[in-house]
């Protein structure tokens, strides 16, 4: 069994692009369409890209990390009051101990918060966060789909915040912390990390690479529902977290998907010879599947075998 506690981070996936978000807001349509092309290529080749100059100030990110850190500092009995088996609970705390093929057991603490429909919540967010729907719009445009049509579905959609806390190994008596390889069910996930640890699998060679991007940048992960919507053109990225052993690591993931009962299926414009590769499903289908504790990945259950 190889040591997952990894203070020597693997090389960054240097070929995955780091996108300057301010250019997406650029009025010059030629420059903008170059960036959109780059985003499309990244979604196709890696299921992953990174965003800088996204407009979330450094101090806001620090405040969010501090506030979450204070939550995880609370005595376990207090956190356990938020524990529930009900995946629909809007606020839910969990201590995970996962089996991991490569490394035995992995542990982390997790807080999940729902914001649905997102339009009811976004006005109360502090600062001036980037318009995440613009990121989705750019992705839809890169698929030559009407960005406004899909943007509307995203704007009416759901956001779930997932905050992961990985304690230092010494605090946990050398139990390894991390999250095992998986894909997210989302259209996209935006993730910010307090220190390196997010690793993405390069689909071309199956190797793990540290997710590129400077501290405070946003990692954008293609989720299962975008793979379905694009009829397999864009890849839902397999990723895991391998925190260093020395300090507590936090990651804040923002999971974006369509509304709870909105069925996501391959866009008609992208289906060859009327043969979709995936059947339709909603977030509720995913959550029900999650509750059933089936081990097969959700995406596998959606594939149409012809
Ligand atoms: O902690 C990380 O970097 C990854 C977290 C993650 O993949 C998730 O919450 O789904
Ligand atoms: Fe994830």
Tab-separated table of C-alpha atoms and ligand atoms in Angstrom, residues 108 110 164 166 179 182 184 191 193 197-198 221 239-241 249 251 253 255, ligand 1:
chain	number	residue	atom	x	y	z
A	108	UNK	CA	-12.568	13.823	6.583
A	110	UNK	CA	-17.868	17.465	5.895
A	164	UNK	CA	-14.401	19.539	3.663
A	166	UNK	CA	-8.943	17.369	6.559
A	179	UNK	CA	-11.266	11.901	-0.282
A	182	UNK	CA	-14.845	10.124	-7.541
A	184	UNK	CA	-19.278	14.987	-8.890
A	191	UNK	CA	-13.704	24.677	-5.654
A	193	UNK	CA	-8.713	25.150	-1.350
A	197	UNK	CA	-4.305	18.671	-2.195
A	198	UNK	CA	-6.813	18.505	-5.037
A	221	UNK	CA	-14.615	20.594	-12.415
A	239	UNK	CA	-10.600	13.689	-8.758
A	240	UNK	CA	-9.476	13.085	-5.193
A	241	UNK	CA	-7.959	15.042	-2.328
A	249	UNK	CA	-6.698	21.648	5.011
A	251	UNK	CA	-11.798	22.995	0.695
A	253	UNK	CA	-16.848	23.293	-3.082
A	255	UNK	CA	-21.881	22.277	-6.525
B	1	LIG	O1	-11.073	18.662	-1.004
B	1	LIG	C1	-11.004	18.667	-2.221
B	1	LIG	O2	-10.120	19.286	-2.835
B	1	LIG	C2	-11.968	17.852	-3.044
B	1	LIG	C3	-13.366	17.832	-2.483
B	1	LIG	C4	-14.324	17.128	-3.387
B	1	LIG	O3	-13.963	16.559	-4.378
B	1	LIG	C5	-15.770	17.113	-3.082
B	1	LIG	O4	-16.187	17.646	-2.027
B	1	LIG	O5	-16.549	16.563	-3.898
